[in-house]
């Protein structure tokens, strides 16, 4: 008897596809050797990465634990129950749906659960720091619904709660969204809850950016204040790329139905397992320390940038992100972001409130500390980073300076191993 020979299709990646293998190796180097400052990005926990490539990927599980449309769910049901129970414990909510494929589908499921096309909804406008899915006109949320957008005040660039209340009274939205992607201050979910209660809206808190800070106790929790809480799981939470919806029991049926069969087919079980891991790790004191350090690092970076003469929207930060307004420097955000990338400092260009420039060529850059903090960097490193950013913004065309800084950045990165990224 001979053992069957493996199919050539089942060879490892390195043999099968050296082109793709090389791109991944290069991406590992990029994530290892550069300072990653995009505030929505992070290093997932290595254990999360481990389950992402596991055999859980092979299983179809349409439905929910105990009510599936395929057999063979002995293990998957337990994985999903574990994820749900851990999230309930971590965030103190009554139910969690862990099946949304990502943050945007999680939000779409909320629209589907509560709204009919044409209903009025309200959210923070994109240029004031909101998300596309909160009613922006190019998104399905702005095309299929009557979207009213609120903003920030002209004088201090904080959320304009007088405007939120006035618009809410006038339009009585079905959904009131409270969530941010480029707003450097704590979101006052109590204020939003008050307004939603007064006008009879369902308050939906989208904590995608801050769920790790909430879990770690470094930001006010929306749970218990908003009826529905949505989130990505891959930002400050350090889980897999995915989404989740937390809610009171009364909304379980509507939300679960909206996710499946309303919007999606089979859940991504490897992702569910990753969420279970992240929810477990987030209860550790070490994670609380991480969340606190993300904020301390952001505050230190902000102070350093102010000392370097860079204007910050709202003058600083309470969370993990910083929005720099480069108007007074006469450097467009895109020019700064591209020069910083050449110096090994990766961020994104971003609109600032009341920006006079176009969204594709705006006045600001957005920086965040979650990924650097995950490498164990602290305030001393933030101060160095602020100095480098100041130098780049002062002379974005000075290629010699940019390559000198890129070398210094690489030396710094060598001292702080990137979680889950193989060493060189
Ligand atoms: C990132 C983000 C989303 C979208 O998440 P995706 O996973 O990119 O679809 C939605 N809302 C907010 C507030 C976000 O920050």
CSV table of C-alpha atoms in Angstrom, one decimal, residues 138-384:
chain,number,residue,atom,x,y,z
A,138,UNK,CA,-22.2,58.9,-0.8
A,139,UNK,CA,-22.9,56.0,1.5
A,140,UNK,CA,-26.0,53.7,1.5
A,141,UNK,CA,-26.8,55.3,4.9
A,142,UNK,CA,-27.2,58.7,3.2
A,143,UNK,CA,-28.8,57.4,0.0
A,144,UNK,CA,-31.5,55.1,1.4
A,145,UNK,CA,-32.3,57.2,4.5
A,146,UNK,CA,-33.0,60.9,5.1
A,147,UNK,CA,-29.8,61.7,6.8
A,148,UNK,CA,-29.4,64.8,9.0
A,149,UNK,CA,-25.8,65.6,9.9
A,150,UNK,CA,-24.6,67.5,13.0
A,151,UNK,CA,-21.2,68.9,13.5
A,152,UNK,CA,-18.8,70.6,15.8
A,153,UNK,CA,-18.8,74.2,17.0
A,154,UNK,CA,-16.8,76.8,15.2
A,155,UNK,CA,-15.1,78.1,18.3
A,156,UNK,CA,-13.8,75.0,20.1
A,157,UNK,CA,-14.5,72.2,17.5
A,158,UNK,CA,-16.2,70.1,20.1
A,159,UNK,CA,-19.5,68.3,19.3
A,160,UNK,CA,-22.2,71.0,19.1
A,161,UNK,CA,-24.8,69.6,21.5
A,162,UNK,CA,-27.0,72.6,21.0
A,163,UNK,CA,-27.2,71.8,17.4
A,164,UNK,CA,-27.6,68.1,18.1
A,165,UNK,CA,-30.6,68.9,20.3
A,166,UNK,CA,-32.1,71.4,17.9
A,167,UNK,CA,-31.8,69.1,14.9
A,168,UNK,CA,-33.1,66.1,16.9
A,169,UNK,CA,-36.2,68.1,18.0
A,170,UNK,CA,-36.8,69.3,14.5
A,171,UNK,CA,-36.3,66.0,12.7
A,172,UNK,CA,-37.1,63.3,15.3
A,173,UNK,CA,-34.7,60.8,13.8
A,174,UNK,CA,-35.4,57.1,14.2
A,175,UNK,CA,-31.7,56.6,14.9
A,176,UNK,CA,-29.2,59.0,16.5
A,177,UNK,CA,-25.6,57.9,15.9
A,178,UNK,CA,-22.9,58.8,18.3
A,179,UNK,CA,-19.5,57.8,17.1
A,180,UNK,CA,-16.2,59.2,15.8
A,181,UNK,CA,-13.3,58.4,13.5
A,182,UNK,CA,-11.4,61.7,13.7
A,183,UNK,CA,-12.6,63.5,16.8
A,184,UNK,CA,-9.9,63.7,19.5
A,185,UNK,CA,-12.1,64.2,22.5
A,186,UNK,CA,-14.2,61.9,24.8
A,187,UNK,CA,-17.7,61.4,23.4
A,188,UNK,CA,-20.3,62.3,26.1
A,189,UNK,CA,-22.7,59.4,25.7
A,190,UNK,CA,-24.8,60.8,28.6
A,191,UNK,CA,-25.6,64.0,26.6
A,192,UNK,CA,-26.5,62.0,23.6
A,193,UNK,CA,-28.7,59.7,25.7
A,194,UNK,CA,-30.6,62.7,27.2
A,195,UNK,CA,-31.3,64.1,23.7
A,196,UNK,CA,-32.3,60.7,22.3
A,197,UNK,CA,-34.7,60.1,25.2
A,198,UNK,CA,-36.3,63.5,24.8
A,199,UNK,CA,-37.1,63.0,21.1
A,200,UNK,CA,-37.7,59.3,21.2
A,201,UNK,CA,-34.8,58.2,19.0
A,202,UNK,CA,-32.8,55.0,19.3
A,203,UNK,CA,-29.3,56.0,20.4
A,204,UNK,CA,-26.7,54.0,18.6
A,205,UNK,CA,-23.2,54.4,19.9
A,206,UNK,CA,-20.6,53.3,17.3
A,207,UNK,CA,-17.5,52.8,19.5
A,208,UNK,CA,-15.4,51.3,16.6
A,209,UNK,CA,-12.4,53.5,17.3
A,210,UNK,CA,-12.5,53.4,21.1
A,211,UNK,CA,-13.8,49.9,22.0
A,212,UNK,CA,-10.4,49.0,23.4
A,213,UNK,CA,-10.3,52.2,25.5
A,214,UNK,CA,-13.8,51.4,26.8
A,215,UNK,CA,-12.9,47.8,27.6
A,216,UNK,CA,-9.8,49.0,29.4
A,217,UNK,CA,-11.6,51.7,31.3
A,218,UNK,CA,-9.9,54.6,29.6
A,219,UNK,CA,-13.1,56.0,28.0
A,220,UNK,CA,-16.7,56.4,29.2
A,221,UNK,CA,-18.7,53.3,28.2
A,222,UNK,CA,-21.7,53.7,26.0
A,223,UNK,CA,-23.2,50.5,27.4
A,224,UNK,CA,-26.1,51.3,29.6
A,225,UNK,CA,-26.3,54.8,27.9
A,226,UNK,CA,-27.0,53.8,24.3
A,227,UNK,CA,-29.6,51.1,23.5
A,228,UNK,CA,-27.4,49.7,20.7
A,229,UNK,CA,-23.6,49.7,20.6
A,230,UNK,CA,-21.7,48.8,17.5
A,231,UNK,CA,-18.0,48.3,17.0
A,232,UNK,CA,-15.2,47.0,14.9
A,233,UNK,CA,-13.1,44.5,16.7
A,234,UNK,CA,-9.7,45.3,15.0
A,235,UNK,CA,-8.9,48.8,16.1
A,236,UNK,CA,-8.0,49.6,19.7
A,237,UNK,CA,-9.6,46.3,20.7
A,238,UNK,CA,-6.8,44.4,19.0
A,239,UNK,CA,-9.0,41.6,17.8
A,240,UNK,CA,-9.6,40.2,14.3
A,241,UNK,CA,-11.0,42.3,11.5
A,242,UNK,CA,-14.7,42.0,12.3
A,243,UNK,CA,-17.7,43.7,13.9
A,244,UNK,CA,-20.0,43.3,16.9
A,245,UNK,CA,-23.2,44.7,18.2
A,246,UNK,CA,-24.0,45.0,21.9
A,247,UNK,CA,-27.5,45.5,23.1
A,248,UNK,CA,-30.2,45.2,25.7
A,249,UNK,CA,-32.2,41.9,25.5
A,250,UNK,CA,-35.2,43.7,24.1
A,251,UNK,CA,-33.4,44.3,20.9
A,252,UNK,CA,-31.9,40.8,20.5
A,253,UNK,CA,-34.5,39.4,18.1
A,254,UNK,CA,-34.5,42.4,15.8
A,255,UNK,CA,-30.7,42.7,15.6
A,256,UNK,CA,-30.0,39.0,15.3
A,257,UNK,CA,-32.5,38.7,12.5
A,258,UNK,CA,-31.1,41.8,10.8
A,259,UNK,CA,-27.6,40.3,10.7
A,260,UNK,CA,-28.8,36.8,9.7
A,261,UNK,CA,-30.8,36.2,7.6
A,262,UNK,CA,-31.3,39.8,6.9
A,263,UNK,CA,-27.9,40.9,5.7
A,264,UNK,CA,-25.4,38.1,5.8
A,265,UNK,CA,-24.9,34.4,5.2
A,266,UNK,CA,-22.5,32.3,7.2
A,267,UNK,CA,-20.5,33.9,10.0
A,268,UNK,CA,-16.7,34.0,9.8
A,269,UNK,CA,-16.0,31.5,12.6
A,270,UNK,CA,-12.3,32.1,12.8
A,271,UNK,CA,-13.1,35.8,13.4
A,272,UNK,CA,-15.6,34.8,16.1
A,273,UNK,CA,-12.8,32.9,17.8
A,274,UNK,CA,-10.5,35.9,17.6
A,275,UNK,CA,-13.2,38.1,19.2
A,276,UNK,CA,-13.5,35.6,22.0
A,277,UNK,CA,-9.7,35.8,22.6
A,278,UNK,CA,-9.6,39.6,22.5
A,279,UNK,CA,-12.6,39.8,24.9
A,280,UNK,CA,-10.7,37.5,27.3
A,281,UNK,CA,-7.4,39.4,27.1
A,282,UNK,CA,-9.2,42.7,27.6
A,283,UNK,CA,-10.2,41.7,31.1
A,284,UNK,CA,-6.5,41.5,32.1
A,285,UNK,CA,-4.9,44.3,34.1
A,286,UNK,CA,-2.2,44.4,31.5
A,287,UNK,CA,-4.8,45.5,29.0
A,288,UNK,CA,-6.1,48.2,31.3
A,289,UNK,CA,-2.5,49.4,31.5
A,290,UNK,CA,-2.4,49.3,27.7
A,291,UNK,CA,-5.6,51.4,27.3
A,292,UNK,CA,-4.3,53.9,29.8
A,293,UNK,CA,-0.9,54.1,28.1
A,294,UNK,CA,-2.6,54.7,24.7
A,295,UNK,CA,-4.2,57.8,26.1
A,296,UNK,CA,-1.1,59.0,28.0
A,297,UNK,CA,1.0,58.5,24.9
A,298,UNK,CA,-1.5,60.5,22.8
A,299,UNK,CA,-1.4,63.4,25.3
A,300,UNK,CA,2.4,63.4,25.4
A,301,UNK,CA,2.6,63.3,21.6
A,302,UNK,CA,0.1,66.2,21.5
A,303,UNK,CA,2.1,68.3,23.9
A,304,UNK,CA,5.3,67.6,21.8
A,305,UNK,CA,3.5,68.6,18.6
A,306,UNK,CA,2.3,71.8,20.2
A,307,UNK,CA,5.8,72.6,21.4
A,308,UNK,CA,6.9,72.0,17.8
A,309,UNK,CA,4.5,74.7,16.7
A,310,UNK,CA,1.9,72.5,15.2
A,311,UNK,CA,-1.8,73.4,15.7
A,312,UNK,CA,-4.1,70.7,17.0
A,313,UNK,CA,-7.9,70.5,16.5
A,314,UNK,CA,-9.4,71.2,19.9
A,315,UNK,CA,-5.9,72.0,21.2
A,316,UNK,CA,-5.2,68.4,22.3
A,317,UNK,CA,-6.7,65.0,22.9
A,318,UNK,CA,-8.6,62.9,25.5
A,319,UNK,CA,-8.4,59.6,23.5
A,320,UNK,CA,-6.0,57.8,21.2
A,321,UNK,CA,-6.0,60.2,18.3
A,322,UNK,CA,-4.7,63.6,17.3
A,323,UNK,CA,-5.8,65.8,14.4
A,324,UNK,CA,-3.2,68.3,13.3
A,325,UNK,CA,-4.2,71.4,11.4
A,326,UNK,CA,-1.3,72.3,9.1
A,327,UNK,CA,-3.0,75.4,7.7
A,328,UNK,CA,-0.6,77.8,9.5
A,329,UNK,CA,2.4,75.8,8.3
A,330,UNK,CA,1.3,76.2,4.7
A,331,UNK,CA,1.8,72.5,4.1
A,332,UNK,CA,-1.2,70.5,2.7
A,333,UNK,CA,-2.1,67.4,4.7
A,334,UNK,CA,-1.3,65.1,1.7
A,335,UNK,CA,2.2,66.6,1.2
A,336,UNK,CA,2.9,66.1,5.0
A,337,UNK,CA,1.5,62.6,5.1
A,338,UNK,CA,3.6,61.5,2.1
A,339,UNK,CA,6.8,63.1,3.4
A,340,UNK,CA,6.2,61.5,6.8
A,341,UNK,CA,5.7,58.1,5.1
A,342,UNK,CA,9.1,58.5,3.4
A,343,UNK,CA,10.5,59.2,6.9
A,344,UNK,CA,9.1,55.9,8.2
A,345,UNK,CA,6.1,57.6,10.0
A,346,UNK,CA,2.8,56.4,8.6
A,347,UNK,CA,-0.3,58.4,9.1
A,348,UNK,CA,-3.2,59.7,6.9
A,349,UNK,CA,-4.2,63.1,5.6
A,350,UNK,CA,-7.5,64.2,6.9
A,351,UNK,CA,-10.0,67.1,6.7
A,352,UNK,CA,-10.1,69.4,9.7
A,353,UNK,CA,-13.4,71.0,10.8
A,354,UNK,CA,-14.6,73.8,8.4
A,355,UNK,CA,-11.7,72.8,6.1
A,356,UNK,CA,-11.3,75.3,3.3
A,357,UNK,CA,-9.5,72.6,1.2
A,358,UNK,CA,-11.0,69.6,-0.6
A,359,UNK,CA,-11.5,66.2,1.1
A,360,UNK,CA,-9.0,64.6,-1.3
A,361,UNK,CA,-6.5,67.3,-0.5
A,362,UNK,CA,-7.3,68.5,3.0
A,363,UNK,CA,-5.5,70.7,5.6
A,364,UNK,CA,-4.8,68.1,8.2
A,365,UNK,CA,-3.1,64.8,9.2
A,366,UNK,CA,-4.5,62.3,11.7
A,367,UNK,CA,-2.3,60.5,14.1
A,368,UNK,CA,-3.0,57.7,16.7
A,369,UNK,CA,-1.0,55.9,19.3
A,370,UNK,CA,-2.7,52.4,19.5
A,371,UNK,CA,-0.1,50.5,17.4
A,372,UNK,CA,3.0,52.2,18.9
A,373,UNK,CA,1.7,51.6,22.4
A,374,UNK,CA,1.1,47.9,21.5
A,375,UNK,CA,4.9,47.7,20.8
A,376,UNK,CA,5.5,48.9,24.3
A,377,UNK,CA,6.6,52.5,23.4
A,378,UNK,CA,6.0,55.2,26.0
A,379,UNK,CA,6.2,58.9,26.6
A,380,UNK,CA,10.0,59.2,25.8
A,381,UNK,CA,9.3,57.7,22.4
A,382,UNK,CA,6.3,60.0,21.8
A,383,UNK,CA,8.5,63.0,22.5
A,384,UNK,CA,11.1,61.9,20.0
